[in-house]
CSV table of C-alpha atoms in Angstrom, one decimal:
chain,number,residue,atom,x,y,z
A,1,MET,CA,232.2,248.5,-180.0
A,2,ARG,CA,234.5,245.6,-180.3
A,3,GLU,CA,235.6,244.2,-176.9
A,4,PRO,CA,239.3,244.8,-176.1
A,5,ALA,CA,241.2,241.5,-176.0
A,6,PHE,CA,242.8,242.5,-172.7
A,7,TRP,CA,239.4,242.2,-170.9
A,8,TYR,CA,239.7,238.4,-171.2
A,9,ARG,CA,243.3,238.1,-170.1
A,10,PRO,CA,244.3,237.4,-166.5
A,11,ARG,CA,246.8,240.3,-166.4
A,12,SER,CA,247.3,243.2,-168.6
A,13,PRO,CA,249.2,246.6,-168.3
A,14,LYS,CA,246.3,248.3,-170.0
A,15,SER,CA,243.8,246.9,-167.5
A,16,HIS,CA,246.1,248.0,-164.6
A,17,LEU,CA,246.4,251.5,-165.9
A,18,LEU,CA,242.6,251.8,-166.4
A,19,SER,CA,241.8,250.3,-162.9
A,20,PRO,CA,241.5,253.7,-161.2
A,21,LEU,CA,238.9,254.8,-163.8
A,22,GLY,CA,237.2,251.5,-163.4
A,23,ALA,CA,237.0,252.0,-159.6
A,24,LEU,CA,235.4,255.4,-160.1
A,25,TYR,CA,232.9,254.1,-162.7
A,26,GLY,CA,232.1,251.2,-160.4
A,27,ALA,CA,231.5,253.3,-157.3
A,28,ILE,CA,229.0,255.5,-159.3
A,29,ALA,CA,227.3,252.4,-160.8
A,30,ALA,CA,227.0,250.7,-157.4
A,31,ARG,CA,225.5,253.8,-155.8
A,32,ARG,CA,223.1,254.1,-158.7
A,33,MET,CA,222.0,250.5,-158.4
A,34,ALA,CA,221.1,251.0,-154.7
A,35,ARG,CA,218.3,253.5,-155.5
A,36,LYS,CA,214.8,252.3,-155.0
A,37,GLY,CA,212.8,251.8,-158.2
A,38,VAL,CA,209.2,252.7,-159.0
A,39,ASP,CA,206.6,249.9,-158.7
A,40,ALA,CA,205.2,249.1,-162.2
A,41,GLY,CA,202.0,247.8,-160.7
A,42,ILE,CA,202.4,244.4,-162.4
A,43,PRO,CA,205.3,241.8,-162.0
A,44,VAL,CA,208.6,242.8,-163.6
A,45,LEU,CA,211.1,240.1,-164.6
A,46,CYS,CA,214.5,241.3,-165.7
A,47,VAL,CA,217.0,239.4,-167.8
A,48,GLY,CA,220.4,241.0,-167.7
A,49,ASN,CA,224.1,240.3,-167.4
A,50,TYR,CA,227.0,241.5,-165.2
A,51,HIS,CA,229.1,242.6,-168.1
A,52,VAL,CA,229.0,244.5,-171.4
A,53,GLY,CA,228.6,242.4,-174.5
A,54,GLY,CA,226.6,239.4,-175.4
A,55,ALA,CA,225.9,236.4,-173.2
A,56,GLY,CA,222.5,235.1,-174.4
A,57,LYS,CA,219.9,237.5,-173.0
A,58,THR,CA,217.7,237.5,-176.1
A,59,PRO,CA,217.3,233.6,-176.3
A,60,THR,CA,216.6,233.7,-172.5
A,61,VAL,CA,213.9,236.3,-172.9
A,62,LEU,CA,212.2,234.3,-175.7
A,63,ALA,CA,212.4,231.1,-173.5
A,64,LEU,CA,210.7,233.0,-170.6
A,65,THR,CA,208.1,234.3,-173.0
A,66,LYS,CA,207.1,230.7,-173.9
A,67,LEU,CA,207.1,229.7,-170.2
A,68,LEU,CA,205.0,232.7,-169.1
A,69,ARG,CA,202.4,232.0,-171.8
A,70,GLU,CA,202.2,228.4,-170.5
A,71,LEU,CA,201.5,229.8,-167.1
A,72,GLY,CA,198.6,231.8,-168.6
A,73,GLU,CA,200.4,235.2,-168.6
A,74,THR,CA,200.5,237.9,-171.2
A,75,PRO,CA,204.1,239.0,-171.4
A,76,VAL,CA,205.3,242.2,-173.1
A,77,VAL,CA,209.0,242.8,-173.5
A,78,LEU,CA,210.4,246.1,-172.5
A,79,SER,CA,213.6,247.2,-174.3
A,80,ARG,CA,215.7,250.3,-174.4
A,81,GLY,CA,216.1,249.7,-178.2
A,82,TYR,CA,219.8,249.9,-178.2
A,83,GLY,CA,221.1,251.1,-181.6
A,84,GLY,CA,217.8,252.5,-182.7
A,85,ARG,CA,217.0,256.2,-183.2
A,86,LEU,CA,213.5,256.2,-181.7
A,87,HIS,CA,213.3,257.2,-178.0
A,88,GLY,CA,209.7,255.8,-177.7
A,89,PRO,CA,207.6,254.8,-176.2
A,90,VAL,CA,206.6,252.8,-179.2
A,91,MET,CA,205.4,249.2,-179.9
A,92,VAL,CA,207.7,247.6,-182.4
A,93,ASP,CA,206.2,246.8,-185.8
A,94,ARG,CA,208.1,244.7,-188.3
A,95,GLU,CA,206.2,246.2,-191.1
A,96,ARG,CA,207.0,249.8,-190.2
A,97,HIS,CA,210.3,249.7,-188.3
A,98,THR,CA,213.9,248.7,-189.1
A,99,ALA,CA,216.8,248.1,-186.8
A,100,ALA,CA,217.8,251.7,-187.3
A,101,ASP,CA,214.5,252.7,-185.8
A,102,VAL,CA,214.2,250.3,-182.8
A,103,GLY,CA,217.4,248.2,-182.6
A,104,ASP,CA,218.1,244.8,-183.9
A,105,GLU,CA,217.1,242.7,-180.8
A,106,PRO,CA,213.5,244.2,-180.5
A,107,LEU,CA,213.0,243.7,-184.3
A,108,MET,CA,214.1,240.0,-183.9
A,109,MET,CA,212.0,239.3,-180.8
A,110,VAL,CA,208.8,240.9,-182.0
A,111,ARG,CA,208.1,237.9,-184.2
A,112,ASP,CA,207.4,236.0,-181.0
A,113,VAL,CA,206.3,238.5,-178.4
A,114,PRO,CA,205.1,242.2,-178.3
A,115,VAL,CA,208.0,244.5,-177.7
A,116,ALA,CA,207.8,248.1,-176.3
A,117,VAL,CA,210.8,250.3,-176.9
A,118,ALA,CA,211.4,253.2,-174.5
A,119,ARG,CA,214.4,255.0,-173.3
A,120,ASP,CA,212.4,256.0,-170.3
A,121,ARG,CA,211.3,252.7,-168.9
A,122,LEU,CA,208.4,254.1,-166.9
A,123,ASP,CA,206.9,255.3,-170.2
A,124,GLY,CA,207.5,251.8,-171.6
A,125,VAL,CA,205.6,250.2,-168.7
A,126,ALA,CA,202.6,252.4,-169.3
A,127,LEU,CA,202.6,251.4,-173.0
A,128,ALA,CA,203.0,247.7,-172.2
A,129,LYS,CA,200.1,247.8,-169.8
A,130,SER,CA,197.9,249.5,-172.4
A,131,GLN,CA,198.6,246.4,-174.6
A,132,GLY,CA,197.2,244.1,-171.9
A,133,ALA,CA,200.5,243.0,-170.4
A,134,THR,CA,200.2,241.0,-167.2
A,135,VAL,CA,204.0,240.7,-166.9
A,136,ILE,CA,206.8,242.9,-168.0
A,137,LEU,CA,209.9,241.1,-169.3
A,138,MET,CA,212.9,243.5,-169.2
A,139,ASP,CA,215.5,242.8,-171.9
A,140,ASP,CA,218.6,244.2,-170.1
A,141,GLY,CA,218.4,247.0,-167.5
A,142,PHE,CA,219.7,244.9,-164.6
A,143,GLN,CA,221.9,247.8,-163.5
A,144,ASN,CA,219.2,250.4,-164.1
A,145,PRO,CA,217.3,251.4,-160.9
A,146,GLN,CA,214.3,253.1,-162.5
A,147,LEU,CA,211.9,250.1,-162.1
A,148,LEU,CA,211.4,247.9,-159.1
A,149,LYS,CA,212.2,244.3,-160.2
A,150,ASP,CA,210.4,241.3,-158.8
A,151,ALA,CA,213.0,239.0,-160.2
A,152,SER,CA,216.4,239.5,-161.9
A,153,LEU,CA,217.9,236.6,-163.8
A,154,VAL,CA,221.5,237.1,-164.9
A,155,VAL,CA,222.9,235.4,-167.9
A,156,ILE,CA,226.5,234.3,-168.3
A,157,ASP,CA,228.3,232.4,-171.1
A,158,SER,CA,229.9,229.6,-169.2
A,159,GLU,CA,232.8,229.4,-171.6
A,160,ARG,CA,233.8,233.1,-171.5
A,161,GLY,CA,232.8,233.9,-168.0
A,162,LEU,CA,233.4,237.5,-166.7
A,163,GLY,CA,236.9,238.0,-168.2
A,164,ASN,CA,239.4,239.7,-165.8
A,165,GLY,CA,236.7,240.5,-163.4
A,166,LYS,CA,237.4,244.3,-163.5
A,167,VAL,CA,234.9,247.1,-164.0
A,168,PHE,CA,234.7,249.0,-167.3
A,169,PRO,CA,236.9,250.3,-168.8
A,170,ALA,CA,239.5,248.1,-167.1
A,171,GLY,CA,237.4,245.1,-167.7
A,172,PRO,CA,233.9,244.1,-168.9
A,173,LEU,CA,231.9,244.4,-165.7
A,174,ARG,CA,229.2,247.1,-165.7
A,175,ALA,CA,229.4,247.5,-161.9
A,176,PRO,CA,231.4,245.9,-159.0
A,177,LEU,CA,230.6,242.2,-158.9
A,178,ARG,CA,229.6,242.1,-155.2
A,179,ALA,CA,227.0,244.8,-155.7
A,180,GLN,CA,225.6,242.9,-158.6
A,181,LEU,CA,225.6,239.5,-156.9
A,182,ALA,CA,223.5,241.0,-154.1
A,183,ARG,CA,220.7,241.9,-156.5
A,184,THR,CA,220.7,238.6,-158.4
A,185,ASP,CA,217.7,236.3,-157.9
A,186,GLY,CA,218.9,233.6,-160.3
A,187,LEU,CA,221.8,232.8,-162.5
A,188,VAL,CA,221.5,231.3,-166.0
A,189,LEU,CA,224.8,229.6,-167.2
A,190,ILE,CA,224.7,229.0,-171.0
A,191,GLY,CA,226.9,226.2,-172.3
A,192,ASP,CA,229.2,223.5,-170.8
A,193,GLY,CA,232.2,225.6,-169.8
A,194,HIS,CA,233.5,226.3,-166.4
A,195,ALA,CA,234.7,229.9,-166.6
A,196,ALA,CA,231.8,231.1,-164.4
A,197,ASP,CA,231.9,228.3,-161.8
A,198,ASP,CA,233.2,230.7,-159.1
A,199,VAL,CA,230.3,233.0,-159.6
A,200,ALA,CA,227.8,230.1,-159.7
A,201,SER,CA,229.2,228.9,-156.3
A,202,GLU,CA,228.8,232.3,-154.8
A,203,ILE,CA,225.2,232.5,-156.0
A,204,SER,CA,224.4,229.0,-154.7
A,205,ALA,CA,226.0,230.0,-151.3
A,206,ARG,CA,223.5,232.9,-151.1
A,207,GLY,CA,220.6,230.4,-151.5
A,208,LYS,CA,219.8,231.5,-155.1
A,209,PRO,CA,219.2,229.1,-158.0
A,210,VAL,CA,221.8,228.4,-160.7
A,211,LEU,CA,220.2,227.2,-163.9
A,212,ARG,CA,222.1,225.6,-166.7
A,213,ALA,CA,221.0,225.9,-170.3
A,214,ARG,CA,222.2,225.3,-173.9
A,215,LEU,CA,221.6,226.9,-177.2
A,216,ARG,CA,220.1,224.3,-179.5
A,217,PRO,CA,220.3,224.9,-183.3
A,218,ASP,CA,217.0,224.9,-185.2
A,219,ALA,CA,216.8,221.6,-187.1
A,220,ALA,CA,215.5,223.4,-190.3
A,221,SER,CA,218.5,225.8,-190.2
A,222,VAL,CA,220.9,222.9,-189.9
A,223,GLY,CA,219.2,221.0,-192.7
A,224,GLN,CA,219.4,224.0,-194.9
A,225,LEU,CA,223.2,224.2,-194.5
A,226,PHE,CA,224.1,220.5,-194.1
A,227,GLY,CA,226.6,219.4,-196.8
A,228,LYS,CA,227.4,222.9,-197.9
A,229,ARG,CA,230.6,224.9,-197.3
A,230,VAL,CA,229.7,228.2,-195.6
A,231,PHE,CA,231.0,231.6,-195.0
A,232,ALA,CA,229.8,232.7,-191.6
A,233,PHE,CA,229.7,236.3,-190.5
A,234,ALA,CA,228.3,238.0,-187.4
A,235,GLY,CA,228.2,241.3,-185.6
A,236,ILE,CA,227.2,240.1,-182.1
A,237,GLY,CA,228.7,240.2,-178.7
A,238,ASP,CA,230.7,237.0,-179.2
A,239,PRO,CA,230.9,236.0,-182.9
A,240,GLU,CA,233.2,233.1,-182.1
A,241,ARG,CA,230.4,231.4,-180.1
A,242,PHE,CA,228.3,231.5,-183.2
A,243,PHE,CA,231.0,230.0,-185.3
A,244,ARG,CA,231.6,227.3,-182.7
A,245,THR,CA,227.9,226.5,-182.7
A,246,LEU,CA,227.9,226.1,-186.5
A,247,ARG,CA,230.8,223.7,-186.4
A,248,ALA,CA,229.3,221.7,-183.5
A,249,SER,CA,226.2,221.3,-185.6
A,250,GLY,CA,228.2,219.5,-188.3
A,251,ILE,CA,228.4,222.4,-190.7
A,252,GLU,CA,231.6,222.9,-192.7
A,253,VAL,CA,232.7,226.5,-191.9
A,254,ALA,CA,235.2,227.4,-194.6
A,255,ARG,CA,235.5,231.1,-193.7
A,256,THR,CA,234.5,233.4,-190.9
A,257,ARG,CA,234.2,237.2,-190.5
A,258,PRO,CA,233.6,238.7,-187.1
A,259,PHE,CA,232.2,242.2,-186.7
A,260,ALA,CA,231.6,244.4,-183.6
A,261,ASP,CA,228.3,243.9,-181.7
A,262,HIS,CA,225.4,245.7,-183.3
A,263,HIS,CA,227.6,246.5,-186.3
A,264,ALA,CA,225.9,248.6,-189.0
A,265,PHE,CA,226.8,246.9,-192.2
A,266,SER,CA,227.6,249.1,-195.2
A,267,ARG,CA,226.7,248.3,-198.8
A,268,ASP,CA,230.4,247.9,-199.6
A,269,GLU,CA,230.9,245.4,-196.8
A,270,LEU,CA,227.8,243.4,-197.9
A,271,ALA,CA,229.0,243.4,-201.5
A,272,ALA,CA,232.5,242.2,-200.4
A,273,LEU,CA,231.0,239.4,-198.4
A,274,ALA,CA,228.8,238.3,-201.4
A,275,ALA,CA,231.7,238.5,-203.8
A,276,ASP,CA,234.0,236.4,-201.6
A,277,ALA,CA,231.3,233.8,-201.1
A,278,GLN,CA,230.6,233.6,-204.8
A,279,ARG,CA,234.2,233.4,-205.7
A,280,GLU,CA,234.8,230.5,-203.4
A,281,GLN,CA,231.3,228.9,-203.9
A,282,LEU,CA,230.4,229.3,-200.3
A,283,THR,CA,226.9,229.9,-198.7
A,284,LEU,CA,226.6,233.0,-196.6
A,285,VAL,CA,225.2,232.4,-193.1
A,286,SER,CA,224.6,234.7,-190.2
A,287,THR,CA,222.6,235.1,-187.0
A,288,GLU,CA,218.9,236.0,-186.8
A,289,LYS,CA,220.0,239.1,-184.9
A,290,ASP,CA,222.3,240.2,-187.8
A,291,LEU,CA,219.6,239.4,-190.4
A,292,ALA,CA,217.1,241.6,-188.5
A,293,ARG,CA,219.6,244.4,-188.7
A,294,LEU,CA,219.8,244.0,-192.5
A,295,ARG,CA,216.1,244.5,-193.0
A,296,GLY,CA,215.3,247.6,-195.0
A,297,ILE,CA,218.9,248.0,-196.3
A,298,ASP,CA,219.4,248.3,-200.0
A,299,GLY,CA,221.9,245.9,-201.6
A,300,VAL,CA,221.6,243.0,-199.2
A,301,PRO,CA,222.9,239.9,-201.0
A,302,ASP,CA,220.3,237.2,-201.8
A,303,GLY,CA,220.7,233.8,-200.2
A,304,ILE,CA,222.0,234.7,-196.8
A,305,VAL,CA,220.8,231.9,-194.5
A,306,PRO,CA,219.7,232.8,-191.0
A,307,PHE,CA,220.9,230.3,-188.4
A,308,ALA,CA,218.2,230.0,-185.7
A,309,VAL,CA,218.8,228.8,-182.2
A,310,GLN,CA,216.7,228.2,-179.1
A,311,LEU,CA,217.6,228.1,-175.4
A,312,GLU,CA,216.8,224.8,-173.6
A,313,PHE,CA,217.1,224.5,-169.9
A,314,ASP,CA,218.6,221.4,-168.3
A,315,ASP,CA,215.9,221.6,-165.6
A,316,PRO,CA,212.8,223.3,-167.0
A,317,ALA,CA,210.7,222.3,-164.0
A,318,ARG,CA,213.0,224.2,-161.7
A,319,LEU,CA,212.8,227.3,-163.9
A,320,ARG,CA,209.0,227.0,-164.0
A,321,GLN,CA,208.9,226.8,-160.2
A,322,LEU,CA,211.2,229.8,-159.8
A,323,ILE,CA,209.1,232.0,-162.1
A,324,SER,CA,205.8,230.8,-160.6
A,325,ASP,CA,207.0,231.6,-157.1
A,326,ARG,CA,208.2,235.0,-158.0
A,327,LEU,CA,205.0,235.9,-159.7
A,328,TYR,CA,203.0,234.7,-156.7
A,329,LYS,CA,205.1,236.7,-154.3
A,330,ALA,CA,205.0,239.8,-156.5
A,331,ARG,CA,201.2,239.8,-156.6
A,332,GLU,CA,200.9,238.9,-152.9
A,333,ARG,CA,203.1,241.9,-152.0
A,334,ARG,CA,201.1,244.3,-154.0
A,335,PHE,CA,197.8,242.9,-152.6
A,336,SER,CA,199.1,243.2,-149.0
A,337,ALA,CA,200.2,246.8,-149.7
A,338,ARG,CA,196.6,247.9,-150.6
């Protein structure tokens, strides 16, 4: 779905009218989050966010994958497979699966890390462990109580923040903020904005780490587009962030076309994009997530350039210490419980 504009306005009649429904939804969500989860038997690290829509979870998961491997771990990502038809449990295979099967994010991540897709996360854990996983990396699922989490890192786009701070559908929050803050083990602020400074201060006051990070464009992607006029399109949580990243990389963005998150492109839409780009002599560019969603679709225009980014932390040593400590405590707790 496309996010309503009023979610990111300070005051809105629509938000006010929907507040009672948001209060009911929030009460149910908070009660659900309080349930005790099942112990997976191995450490579970969750990457989530407080609100619906994109914030940078997938780049964070990939950055943690790299770190865990440096620590000698064998991570497997556990995903619900949003947007895919398969309920799982199934290990994602780029040769067999499309985004229509398993979702776009799992199909993108599986190039770098094994990904188990399962609507029932306990089934997904069993599958991941059968693949030799020593750590489960949950992509989303922060509000889901099914699994006991040894650490939950919450990602926020520092330029967008949390909008009006109200619970869905009055605002973008998935549950009341206070209930979510209480279950946060670390906050990852992406970008140089200040829209989430209040949340960061609250997390710091609770003695939990606040980590700052930035999305760095891949040099090869920038080089492929440098000196060209581009037509950028994206169906992600915040397409404008993608367009800003392109411009900040010195790329001339002549036209843009935003779509809703996880948008299923039709042949007619792709043909129209290609025709507009050809008419104006523009190079089509999109995100890796969108390109993953186009795999297996007939009629995809040739020459769409994927723009790759990586997440870099300002203080990687602090992140490494946090993850190392959490893994140690998780294993110590399980050993003591024997």
